[in-house]
PDB file of C-alpha atoms in Angstrom:
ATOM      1  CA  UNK A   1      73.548   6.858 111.646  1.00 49.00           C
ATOM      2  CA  UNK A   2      74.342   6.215 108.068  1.00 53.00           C
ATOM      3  CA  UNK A   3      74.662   2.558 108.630  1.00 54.00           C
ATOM      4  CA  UNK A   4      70.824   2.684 110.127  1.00 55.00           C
ATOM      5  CA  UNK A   5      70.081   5.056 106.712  1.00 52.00           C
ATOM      6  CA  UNK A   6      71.727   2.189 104.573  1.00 54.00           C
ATOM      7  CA  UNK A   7      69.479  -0.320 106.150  1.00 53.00           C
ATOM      8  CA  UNK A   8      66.542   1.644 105.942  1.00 53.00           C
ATOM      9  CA  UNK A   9      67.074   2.322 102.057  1.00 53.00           C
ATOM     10  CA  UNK A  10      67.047  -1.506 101.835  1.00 53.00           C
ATOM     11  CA  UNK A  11      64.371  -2.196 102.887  1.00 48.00           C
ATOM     12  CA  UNK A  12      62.245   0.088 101.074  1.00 50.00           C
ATOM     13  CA  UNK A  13      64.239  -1.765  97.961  1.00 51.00           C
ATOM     14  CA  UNK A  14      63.124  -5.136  98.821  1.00 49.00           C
ATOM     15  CA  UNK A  15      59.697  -3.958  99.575  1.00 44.00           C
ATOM     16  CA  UNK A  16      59.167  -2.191  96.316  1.00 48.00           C
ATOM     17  CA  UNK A  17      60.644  -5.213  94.669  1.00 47.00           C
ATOM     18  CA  UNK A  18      58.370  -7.240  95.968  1.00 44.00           C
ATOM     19  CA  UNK A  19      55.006  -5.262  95.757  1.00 46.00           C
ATOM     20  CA  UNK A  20      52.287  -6.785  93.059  1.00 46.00           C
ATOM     21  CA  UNK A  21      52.573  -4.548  89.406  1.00 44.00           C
ATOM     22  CA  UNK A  22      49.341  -2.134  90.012  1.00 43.00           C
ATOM     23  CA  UNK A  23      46.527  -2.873  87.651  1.00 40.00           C
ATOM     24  CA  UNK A  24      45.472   0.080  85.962  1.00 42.00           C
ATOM     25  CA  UNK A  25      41.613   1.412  86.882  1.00 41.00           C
ATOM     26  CA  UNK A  26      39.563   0.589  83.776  1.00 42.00           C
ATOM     27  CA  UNK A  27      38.155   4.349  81.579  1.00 43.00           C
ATOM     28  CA  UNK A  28      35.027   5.249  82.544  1.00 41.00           C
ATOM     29  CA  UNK A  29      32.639   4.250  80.418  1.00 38.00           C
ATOM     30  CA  UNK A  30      30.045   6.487  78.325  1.00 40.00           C
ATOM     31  CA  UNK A  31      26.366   6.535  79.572  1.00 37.00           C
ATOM     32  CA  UNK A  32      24.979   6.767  76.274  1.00 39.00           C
ATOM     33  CA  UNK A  33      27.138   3.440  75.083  1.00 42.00           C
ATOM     34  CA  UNK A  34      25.300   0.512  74.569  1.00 41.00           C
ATOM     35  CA  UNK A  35      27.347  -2.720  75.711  1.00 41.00           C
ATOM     36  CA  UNK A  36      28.687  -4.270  72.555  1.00 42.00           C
ATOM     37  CA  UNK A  37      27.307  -8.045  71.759  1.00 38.00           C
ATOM     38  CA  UNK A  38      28.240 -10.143  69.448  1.00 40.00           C
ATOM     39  CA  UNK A  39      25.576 -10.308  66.363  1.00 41.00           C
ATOM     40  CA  UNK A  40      22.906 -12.696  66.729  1.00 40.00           C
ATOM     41  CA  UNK A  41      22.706 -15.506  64.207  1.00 39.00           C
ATOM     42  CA  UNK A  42      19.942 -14.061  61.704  1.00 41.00           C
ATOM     43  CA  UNK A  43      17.926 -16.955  60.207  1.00 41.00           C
ATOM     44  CA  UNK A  44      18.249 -15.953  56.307  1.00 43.00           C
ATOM     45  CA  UNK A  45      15.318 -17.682  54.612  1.00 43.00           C
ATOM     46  CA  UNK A  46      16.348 -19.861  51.767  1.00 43.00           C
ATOM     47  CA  UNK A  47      15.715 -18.697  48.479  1.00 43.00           C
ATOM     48  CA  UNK A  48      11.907 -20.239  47.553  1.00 43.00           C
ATOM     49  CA  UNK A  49      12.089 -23.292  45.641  1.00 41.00           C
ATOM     50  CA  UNK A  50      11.539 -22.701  42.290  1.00 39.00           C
ATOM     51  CA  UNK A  51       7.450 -24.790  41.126  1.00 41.00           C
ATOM     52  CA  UNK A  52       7.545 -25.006  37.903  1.00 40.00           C
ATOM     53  CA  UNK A  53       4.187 -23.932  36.335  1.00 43.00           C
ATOM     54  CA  UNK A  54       3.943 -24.801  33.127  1.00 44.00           C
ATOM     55  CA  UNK A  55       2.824 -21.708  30.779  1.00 44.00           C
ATOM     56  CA  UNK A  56      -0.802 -22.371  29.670  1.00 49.00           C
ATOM     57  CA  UNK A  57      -0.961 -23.522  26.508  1.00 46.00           C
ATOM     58  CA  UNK A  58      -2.281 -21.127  23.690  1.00 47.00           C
ATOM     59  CA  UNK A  59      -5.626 -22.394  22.279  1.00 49.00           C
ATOM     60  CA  UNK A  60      -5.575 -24.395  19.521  1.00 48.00           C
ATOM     61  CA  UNK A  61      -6.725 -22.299  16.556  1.00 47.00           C
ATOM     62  CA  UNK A  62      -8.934 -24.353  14.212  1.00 47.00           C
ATOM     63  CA  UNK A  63      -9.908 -23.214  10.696  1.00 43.00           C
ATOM     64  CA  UNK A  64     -13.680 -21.616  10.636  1.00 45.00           C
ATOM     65  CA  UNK A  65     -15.289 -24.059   8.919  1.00 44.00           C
ATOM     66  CA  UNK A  66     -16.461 -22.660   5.534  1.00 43.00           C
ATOM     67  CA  UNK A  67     -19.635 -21.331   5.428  1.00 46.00           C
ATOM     68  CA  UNK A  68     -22.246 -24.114   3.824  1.00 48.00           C
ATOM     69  CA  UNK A  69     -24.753 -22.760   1.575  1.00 51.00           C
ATOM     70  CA  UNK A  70     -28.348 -22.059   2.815  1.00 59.00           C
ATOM     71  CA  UNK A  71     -30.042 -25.437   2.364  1.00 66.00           C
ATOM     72  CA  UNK A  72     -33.298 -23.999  -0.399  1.00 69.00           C
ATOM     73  CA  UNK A  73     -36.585 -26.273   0.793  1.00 79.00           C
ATOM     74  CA  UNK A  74     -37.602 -28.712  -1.989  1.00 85.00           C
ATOM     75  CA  UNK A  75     -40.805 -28.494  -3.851  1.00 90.00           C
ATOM     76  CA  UNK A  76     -42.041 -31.811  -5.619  1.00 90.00           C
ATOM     77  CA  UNK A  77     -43.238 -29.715  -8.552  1.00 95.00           C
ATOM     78  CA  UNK A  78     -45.428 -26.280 -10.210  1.00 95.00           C
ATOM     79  CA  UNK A  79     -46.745 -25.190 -13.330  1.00 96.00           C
ATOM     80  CA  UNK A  80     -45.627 -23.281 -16.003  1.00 97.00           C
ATOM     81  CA  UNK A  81     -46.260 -21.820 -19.712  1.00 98.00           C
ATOM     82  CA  UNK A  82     -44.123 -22.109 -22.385  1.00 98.00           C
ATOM     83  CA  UNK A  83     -42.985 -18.684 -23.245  1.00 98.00           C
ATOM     84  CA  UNK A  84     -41.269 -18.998 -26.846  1.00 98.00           C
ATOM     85  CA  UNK A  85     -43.103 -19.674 -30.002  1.00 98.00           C
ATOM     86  CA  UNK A  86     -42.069 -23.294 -29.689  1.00 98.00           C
ATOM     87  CA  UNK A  87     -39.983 -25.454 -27.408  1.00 98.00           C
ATOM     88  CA  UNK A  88     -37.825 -28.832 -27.746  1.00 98.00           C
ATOM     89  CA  UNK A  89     -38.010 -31.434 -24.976  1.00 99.00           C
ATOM     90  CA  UNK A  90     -35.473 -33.772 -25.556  1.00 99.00           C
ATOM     91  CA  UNK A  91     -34.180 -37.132 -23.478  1.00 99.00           C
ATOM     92  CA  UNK A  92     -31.670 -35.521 -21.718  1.00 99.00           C
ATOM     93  CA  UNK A  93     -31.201 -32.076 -19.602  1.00 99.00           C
ATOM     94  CA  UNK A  94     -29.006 -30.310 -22.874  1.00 98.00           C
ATOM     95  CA  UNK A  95     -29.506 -29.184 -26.263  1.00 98.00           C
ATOM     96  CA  UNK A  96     -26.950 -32.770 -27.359  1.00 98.00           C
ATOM     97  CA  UNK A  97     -29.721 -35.068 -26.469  1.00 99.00           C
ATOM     98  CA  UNK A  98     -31.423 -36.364 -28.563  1.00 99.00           C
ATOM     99  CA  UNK A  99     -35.064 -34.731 -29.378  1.00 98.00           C
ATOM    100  CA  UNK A 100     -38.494 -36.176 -27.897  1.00 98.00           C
ATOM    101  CA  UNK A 101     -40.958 -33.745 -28.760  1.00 98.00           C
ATOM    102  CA  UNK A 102     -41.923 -30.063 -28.917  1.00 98.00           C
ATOM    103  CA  UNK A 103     -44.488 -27.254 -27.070  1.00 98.00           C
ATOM    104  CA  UNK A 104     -45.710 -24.495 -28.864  1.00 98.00           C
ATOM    105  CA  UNK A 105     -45.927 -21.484 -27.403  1.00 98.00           C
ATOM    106  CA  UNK A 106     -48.593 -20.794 -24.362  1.00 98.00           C
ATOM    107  CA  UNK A 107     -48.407 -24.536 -23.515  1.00 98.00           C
ATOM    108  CA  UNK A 108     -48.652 -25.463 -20.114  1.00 97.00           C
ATOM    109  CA  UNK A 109     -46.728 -27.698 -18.508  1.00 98.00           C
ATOM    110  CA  UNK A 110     -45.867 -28.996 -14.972  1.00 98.00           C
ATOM    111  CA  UNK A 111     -41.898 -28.949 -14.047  1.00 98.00           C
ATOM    112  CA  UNK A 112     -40.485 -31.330 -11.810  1.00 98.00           C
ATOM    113  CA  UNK A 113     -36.825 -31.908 -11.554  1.00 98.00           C
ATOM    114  CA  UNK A 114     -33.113 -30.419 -12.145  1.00 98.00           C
ATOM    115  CA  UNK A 115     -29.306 -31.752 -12.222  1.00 98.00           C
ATOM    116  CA  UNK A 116     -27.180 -31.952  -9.864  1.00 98.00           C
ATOM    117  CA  UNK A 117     -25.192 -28.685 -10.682  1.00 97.00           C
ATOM    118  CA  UNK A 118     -26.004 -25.621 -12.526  1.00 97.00           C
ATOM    119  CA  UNK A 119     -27.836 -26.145 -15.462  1.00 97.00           C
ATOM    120  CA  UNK A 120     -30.969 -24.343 -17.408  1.00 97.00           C
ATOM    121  CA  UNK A 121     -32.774 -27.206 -18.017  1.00 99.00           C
ATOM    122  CA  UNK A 122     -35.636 -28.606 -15.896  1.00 99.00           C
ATOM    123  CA  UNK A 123     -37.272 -32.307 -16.006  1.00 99.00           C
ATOM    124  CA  UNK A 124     -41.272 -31.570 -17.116  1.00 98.00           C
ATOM    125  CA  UNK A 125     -44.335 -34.246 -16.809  1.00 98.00           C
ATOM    126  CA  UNK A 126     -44.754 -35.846 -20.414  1.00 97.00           C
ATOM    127  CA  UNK A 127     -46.648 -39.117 -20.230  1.00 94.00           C
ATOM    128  CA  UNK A 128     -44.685 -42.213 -19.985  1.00 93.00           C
ATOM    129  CA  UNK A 129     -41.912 -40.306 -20.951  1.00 97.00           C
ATOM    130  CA  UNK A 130     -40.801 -37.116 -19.355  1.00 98.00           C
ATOM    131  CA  UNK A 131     -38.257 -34.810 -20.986  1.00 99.00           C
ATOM    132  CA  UNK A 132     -36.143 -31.713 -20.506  1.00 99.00           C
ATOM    133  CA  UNK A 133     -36.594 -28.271 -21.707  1.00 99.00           C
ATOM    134  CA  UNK A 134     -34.386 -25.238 -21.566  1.00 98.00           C
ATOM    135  CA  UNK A 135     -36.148 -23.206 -19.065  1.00 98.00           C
ATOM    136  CA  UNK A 136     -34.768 -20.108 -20.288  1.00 97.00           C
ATOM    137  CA  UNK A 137     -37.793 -20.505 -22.693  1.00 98.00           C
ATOM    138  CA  UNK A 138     -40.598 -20.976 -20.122  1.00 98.00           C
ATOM    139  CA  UNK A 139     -42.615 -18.628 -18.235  1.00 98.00           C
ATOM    140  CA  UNK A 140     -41.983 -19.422 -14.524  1.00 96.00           C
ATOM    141  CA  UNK A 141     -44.043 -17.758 -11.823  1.00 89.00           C
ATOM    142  CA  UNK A 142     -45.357 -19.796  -9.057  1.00 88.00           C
ATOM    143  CA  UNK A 143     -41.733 -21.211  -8.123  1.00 91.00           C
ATOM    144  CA  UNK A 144     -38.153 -21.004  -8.632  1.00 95.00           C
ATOM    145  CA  UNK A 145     -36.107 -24.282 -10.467  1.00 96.00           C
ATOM    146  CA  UNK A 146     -33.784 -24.489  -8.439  1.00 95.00           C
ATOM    147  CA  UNK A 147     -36.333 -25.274  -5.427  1.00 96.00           C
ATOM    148  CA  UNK A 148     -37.175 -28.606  -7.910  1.00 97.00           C
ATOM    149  CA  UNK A 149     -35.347 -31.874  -6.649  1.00 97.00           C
ATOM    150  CA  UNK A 150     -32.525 -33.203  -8.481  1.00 98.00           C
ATOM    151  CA  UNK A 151     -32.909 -35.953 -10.861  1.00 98.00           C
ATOM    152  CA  UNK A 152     -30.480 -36.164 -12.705  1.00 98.00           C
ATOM    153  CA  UNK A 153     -28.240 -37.899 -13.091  1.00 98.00           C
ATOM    154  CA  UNK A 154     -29.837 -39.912 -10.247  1.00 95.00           C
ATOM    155  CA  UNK A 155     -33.311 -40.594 -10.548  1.00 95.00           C
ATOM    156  CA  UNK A 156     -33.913 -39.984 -14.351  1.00 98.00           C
ATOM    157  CA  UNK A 157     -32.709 -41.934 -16.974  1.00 97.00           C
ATOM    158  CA  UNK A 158     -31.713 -41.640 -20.544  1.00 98.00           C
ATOM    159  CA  UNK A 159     -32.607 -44.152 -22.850  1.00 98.00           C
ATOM    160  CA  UNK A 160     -30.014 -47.201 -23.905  1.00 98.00           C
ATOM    161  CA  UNK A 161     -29.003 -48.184 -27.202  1.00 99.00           C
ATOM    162  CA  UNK A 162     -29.474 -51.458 -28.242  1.00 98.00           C
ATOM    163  CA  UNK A 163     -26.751 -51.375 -31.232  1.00 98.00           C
ATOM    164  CA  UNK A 164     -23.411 -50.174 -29.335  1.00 99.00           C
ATOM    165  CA  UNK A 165     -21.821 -50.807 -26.652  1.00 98.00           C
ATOM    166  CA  UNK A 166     -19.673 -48.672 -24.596  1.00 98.00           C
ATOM    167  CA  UNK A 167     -16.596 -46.954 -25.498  1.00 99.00           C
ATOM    168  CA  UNK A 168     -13.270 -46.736 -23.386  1.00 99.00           C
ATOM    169  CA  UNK A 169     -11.296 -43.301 -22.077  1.00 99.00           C
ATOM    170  CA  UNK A 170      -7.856 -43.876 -23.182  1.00 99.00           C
ATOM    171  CA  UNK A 171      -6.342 -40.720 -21.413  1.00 99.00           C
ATOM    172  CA  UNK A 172      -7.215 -37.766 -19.586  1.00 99.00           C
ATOM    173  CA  UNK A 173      -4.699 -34.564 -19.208  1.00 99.00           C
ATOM    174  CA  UNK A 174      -4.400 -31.569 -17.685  1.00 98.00           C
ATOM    175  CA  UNK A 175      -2.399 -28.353 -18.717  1.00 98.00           C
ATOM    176  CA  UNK A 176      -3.614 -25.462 -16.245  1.00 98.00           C
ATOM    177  CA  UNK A 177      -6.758 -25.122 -16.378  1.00 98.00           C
ATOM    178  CA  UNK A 178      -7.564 -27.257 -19.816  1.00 99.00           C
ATOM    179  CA  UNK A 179      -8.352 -31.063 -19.431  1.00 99.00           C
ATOM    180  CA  UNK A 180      -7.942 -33.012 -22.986  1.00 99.00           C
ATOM    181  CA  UNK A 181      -9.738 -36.537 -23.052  1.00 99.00           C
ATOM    182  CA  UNK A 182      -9.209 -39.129 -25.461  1.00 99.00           C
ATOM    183  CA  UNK A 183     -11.192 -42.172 -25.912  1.00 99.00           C
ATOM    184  CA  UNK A 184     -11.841 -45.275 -28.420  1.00 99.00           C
ATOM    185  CA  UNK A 185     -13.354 -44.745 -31.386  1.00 99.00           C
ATOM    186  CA  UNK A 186     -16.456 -45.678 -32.012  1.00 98.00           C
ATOM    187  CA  UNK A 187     -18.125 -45.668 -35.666  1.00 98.00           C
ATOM    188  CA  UNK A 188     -21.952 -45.206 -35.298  1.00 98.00           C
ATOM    189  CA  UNK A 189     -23.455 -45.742 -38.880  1.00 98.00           C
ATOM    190  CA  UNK A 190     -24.952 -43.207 -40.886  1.00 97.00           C
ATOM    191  CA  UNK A 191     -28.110 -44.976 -40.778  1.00 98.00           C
ATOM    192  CA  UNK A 192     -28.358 -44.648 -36.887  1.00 98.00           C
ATOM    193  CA  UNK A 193     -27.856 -41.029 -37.013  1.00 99.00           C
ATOM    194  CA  UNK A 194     -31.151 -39.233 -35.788  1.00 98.00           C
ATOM    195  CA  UNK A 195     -30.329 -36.222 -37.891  1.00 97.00           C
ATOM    196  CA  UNK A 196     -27.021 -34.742 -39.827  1.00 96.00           C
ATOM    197  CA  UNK A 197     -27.111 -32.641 -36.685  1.00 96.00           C
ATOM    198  CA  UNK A 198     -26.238 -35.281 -34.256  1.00 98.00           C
ATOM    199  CA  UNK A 199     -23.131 -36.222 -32.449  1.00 99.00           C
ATOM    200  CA  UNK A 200     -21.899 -39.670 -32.260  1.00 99.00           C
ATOM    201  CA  UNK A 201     -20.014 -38.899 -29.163  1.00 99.00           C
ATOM    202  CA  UNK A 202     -21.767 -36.908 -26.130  1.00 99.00           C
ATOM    203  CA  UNK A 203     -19.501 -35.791 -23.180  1.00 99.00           C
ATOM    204  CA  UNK A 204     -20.604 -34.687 -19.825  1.00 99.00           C
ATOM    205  CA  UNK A 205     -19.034 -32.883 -17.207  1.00 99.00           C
ATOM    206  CA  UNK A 206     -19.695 -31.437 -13.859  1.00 99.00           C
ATOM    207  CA  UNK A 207     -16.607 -28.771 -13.796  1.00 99.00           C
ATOM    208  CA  UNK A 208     -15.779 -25.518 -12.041  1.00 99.00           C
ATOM    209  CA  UNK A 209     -16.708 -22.169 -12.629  1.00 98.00           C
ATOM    210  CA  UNK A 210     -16.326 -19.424 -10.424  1.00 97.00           C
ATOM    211  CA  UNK A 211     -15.846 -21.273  -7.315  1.00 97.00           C
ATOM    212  CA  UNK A 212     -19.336 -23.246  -8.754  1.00 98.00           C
ATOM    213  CA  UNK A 213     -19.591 -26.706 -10.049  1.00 98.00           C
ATOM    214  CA  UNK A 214     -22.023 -26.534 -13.710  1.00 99.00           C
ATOM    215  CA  UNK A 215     -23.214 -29.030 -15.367  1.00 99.00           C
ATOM    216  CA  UNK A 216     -22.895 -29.055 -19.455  1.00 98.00           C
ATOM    217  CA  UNK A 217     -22.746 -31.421 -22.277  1.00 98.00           C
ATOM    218  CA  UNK A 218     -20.513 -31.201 -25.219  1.00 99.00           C
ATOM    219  CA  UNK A 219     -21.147 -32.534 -28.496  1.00 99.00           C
ATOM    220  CA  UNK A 220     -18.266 -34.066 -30.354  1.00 99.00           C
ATOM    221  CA  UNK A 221     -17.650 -36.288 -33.667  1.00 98.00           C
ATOM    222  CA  UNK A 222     -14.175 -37.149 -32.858  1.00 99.00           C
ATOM    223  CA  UNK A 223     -12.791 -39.083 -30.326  1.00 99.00           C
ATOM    224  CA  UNK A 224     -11.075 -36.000 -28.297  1.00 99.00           C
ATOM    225  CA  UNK A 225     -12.006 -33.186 -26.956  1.00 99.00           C
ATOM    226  CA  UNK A 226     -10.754 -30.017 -24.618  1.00 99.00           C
ATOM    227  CA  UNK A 227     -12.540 -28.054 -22.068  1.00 99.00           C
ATOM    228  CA  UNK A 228     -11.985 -25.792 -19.111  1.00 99.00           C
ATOM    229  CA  UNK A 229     -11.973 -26.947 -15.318  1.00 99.00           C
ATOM    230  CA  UNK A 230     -10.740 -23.976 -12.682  1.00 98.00           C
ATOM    231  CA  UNK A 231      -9.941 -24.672  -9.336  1.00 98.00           C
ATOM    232  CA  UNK A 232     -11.749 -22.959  -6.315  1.00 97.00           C
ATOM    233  CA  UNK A 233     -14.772 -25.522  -5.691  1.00 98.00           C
ATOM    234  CA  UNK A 234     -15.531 -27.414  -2.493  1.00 97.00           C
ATOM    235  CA  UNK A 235     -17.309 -30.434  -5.021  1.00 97.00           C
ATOM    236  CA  UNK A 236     -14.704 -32.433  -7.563  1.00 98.00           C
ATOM    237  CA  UNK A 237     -14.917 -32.058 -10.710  1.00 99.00           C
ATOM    238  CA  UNK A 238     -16.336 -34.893 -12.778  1.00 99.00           C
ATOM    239  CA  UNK A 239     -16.975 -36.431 -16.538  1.00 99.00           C
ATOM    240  CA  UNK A 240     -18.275 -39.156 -18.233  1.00 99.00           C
ATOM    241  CA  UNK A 241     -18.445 -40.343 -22.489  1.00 99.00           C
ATOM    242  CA  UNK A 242     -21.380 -42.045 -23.972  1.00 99.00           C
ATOM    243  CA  UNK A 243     -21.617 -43.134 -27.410  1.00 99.00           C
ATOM    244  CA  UNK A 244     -24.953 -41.496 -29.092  1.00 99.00           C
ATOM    245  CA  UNK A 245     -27.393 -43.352 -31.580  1.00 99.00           C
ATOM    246  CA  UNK A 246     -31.084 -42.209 -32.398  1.00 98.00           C
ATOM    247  CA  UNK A 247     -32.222 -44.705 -30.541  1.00 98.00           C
ATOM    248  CA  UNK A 248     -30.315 -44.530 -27.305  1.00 99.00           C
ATOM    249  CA  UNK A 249     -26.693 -44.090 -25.743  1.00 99.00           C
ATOM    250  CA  UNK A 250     -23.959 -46.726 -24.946  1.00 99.00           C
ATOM    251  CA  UNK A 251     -22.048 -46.368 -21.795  1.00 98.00           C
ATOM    252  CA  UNK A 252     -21.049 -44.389 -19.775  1.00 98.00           C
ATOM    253  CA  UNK A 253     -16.677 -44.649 -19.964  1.00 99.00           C
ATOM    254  CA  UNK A 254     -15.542 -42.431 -16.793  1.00 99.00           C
ATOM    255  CA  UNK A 255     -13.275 -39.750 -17.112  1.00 99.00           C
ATOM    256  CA  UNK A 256     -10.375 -40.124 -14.779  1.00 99.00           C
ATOM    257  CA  UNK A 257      -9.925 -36.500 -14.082  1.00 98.00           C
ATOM    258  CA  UNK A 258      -6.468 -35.723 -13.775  1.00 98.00           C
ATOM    259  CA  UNK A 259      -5.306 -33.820 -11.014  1.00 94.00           C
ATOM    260  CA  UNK A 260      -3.771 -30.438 -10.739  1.00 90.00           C
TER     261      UNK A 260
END
């Protein structure tokens, strides 16, 4: 009997031995758990290429242009009186012309011109030789001067001399608002002298005043002289020299004006 136990202990041994290892039962799984998957590939866009707009460009600011003065409508001419007790109408549109003639008081007379530039005097009818008076003197009231055309110093001219001729501007400087001009001298004989009164030498200028070119003449009996020019006009300033006899004027001589 225990040799028939021995034998049956070996073979329950050998059988064990060779029995396949069990494979455990896999864990229950959860209802409520979804099956795992890997992650899908997500497309991620790319990035937008960056367009390059270019930023719009800022107008161009350009300068207001500066208001032009209201054109005044031209008149050829209209009457008027003279209103002093008498009146000089000389060659030229200044009291350094020399004289042509004079109106006495009441007269009537017919007004048609100006200068280019302020100026008081006004271009009247007189024959075969018309003349300027200061019309500062005159009773004006069917028009205004300034309404007149200009004519001078295109248009009307002052009389030549026959004895002299033109003088030369040597220099022409500037020191602010001062301009001194120098030119040749020129010796006009006593007995060509209209008067003691006269002056050999008879500037004019177109300069600035007060953001306004004016229109003057200056007198002198050397061969200099100094004057005022500001700056603030739109229109250059301007000069010239003539030499003055009683019977005419020799020239003109430009002024080079200097610059500031």
């Amino acid at each position: 009997m225990n040799r028939n136990l021995i034998i049956f202990l070996t073979l329950i041994i050998f059988v064990s031995a060779c029995a396949p290892a069990s494979i455990p039962a896999p864990g229950p799984v959860s209802a409520t758990q979804e099956p795992t998957f890997p992650a899908a590939a997500t497309a991620t866009p790319s990035p937008p290429t960056e367009t390059f707009t270019p930023s719009p460009v800022p107008p161009t600011e350009t300068p207001s242009p500066t208001p032009a003065s209201t054109a005044i409508p031209t008149v050829e001419s209209f009457k008027a009186k003279v209103s002093a007790d008498k009146i000089v109408c000389r060659y030229g549109p200044g009291a350094n012309y020399l004289y042509l003639i004079a109106f006495n008081q009441s007269t009537p007379i017919r007004l048609i011109g100006r200068t280019e530039g302020r100026n008081d005097w006004v271009l009247i009818e007189n024959g075969q030789q018309d003349c300027w008076v200061n019309a500062q003197y005159l009773d004006i009231s069917e028009g205004d001067p300034k309404t007149l055309p200009v004519m001078y110093p295109n248009g009307y001219k002052i009389p030549v001399s026959p004895y002299y001729g033109p003088t030369t501007v040597l220099s022409a400087t500037r020191a602010g608002d001062e301009i001194t001009v120098t030119w040749m001298e020129v010796i006009v004989s006593p007995g060509k002298y209209e008067n003691e009164a006269m002056f050999p030498y008879l500037i004019e200028i177109w300069y600035c005043k007060g953001g306004e070119i004016i229109f003057d003449t200056l007198g002198s009996r050397v061969p200099f002289i100094t004057f005022t020019d500001e700056a603030g006009c739109a229109e250059p300033s301007r000069g010239r020299v003539y030499i003055q006899e009683k019977h005419g004027y020799a020239g003109p001589a430009e002024i080079p004006w200097p610059e500031r």
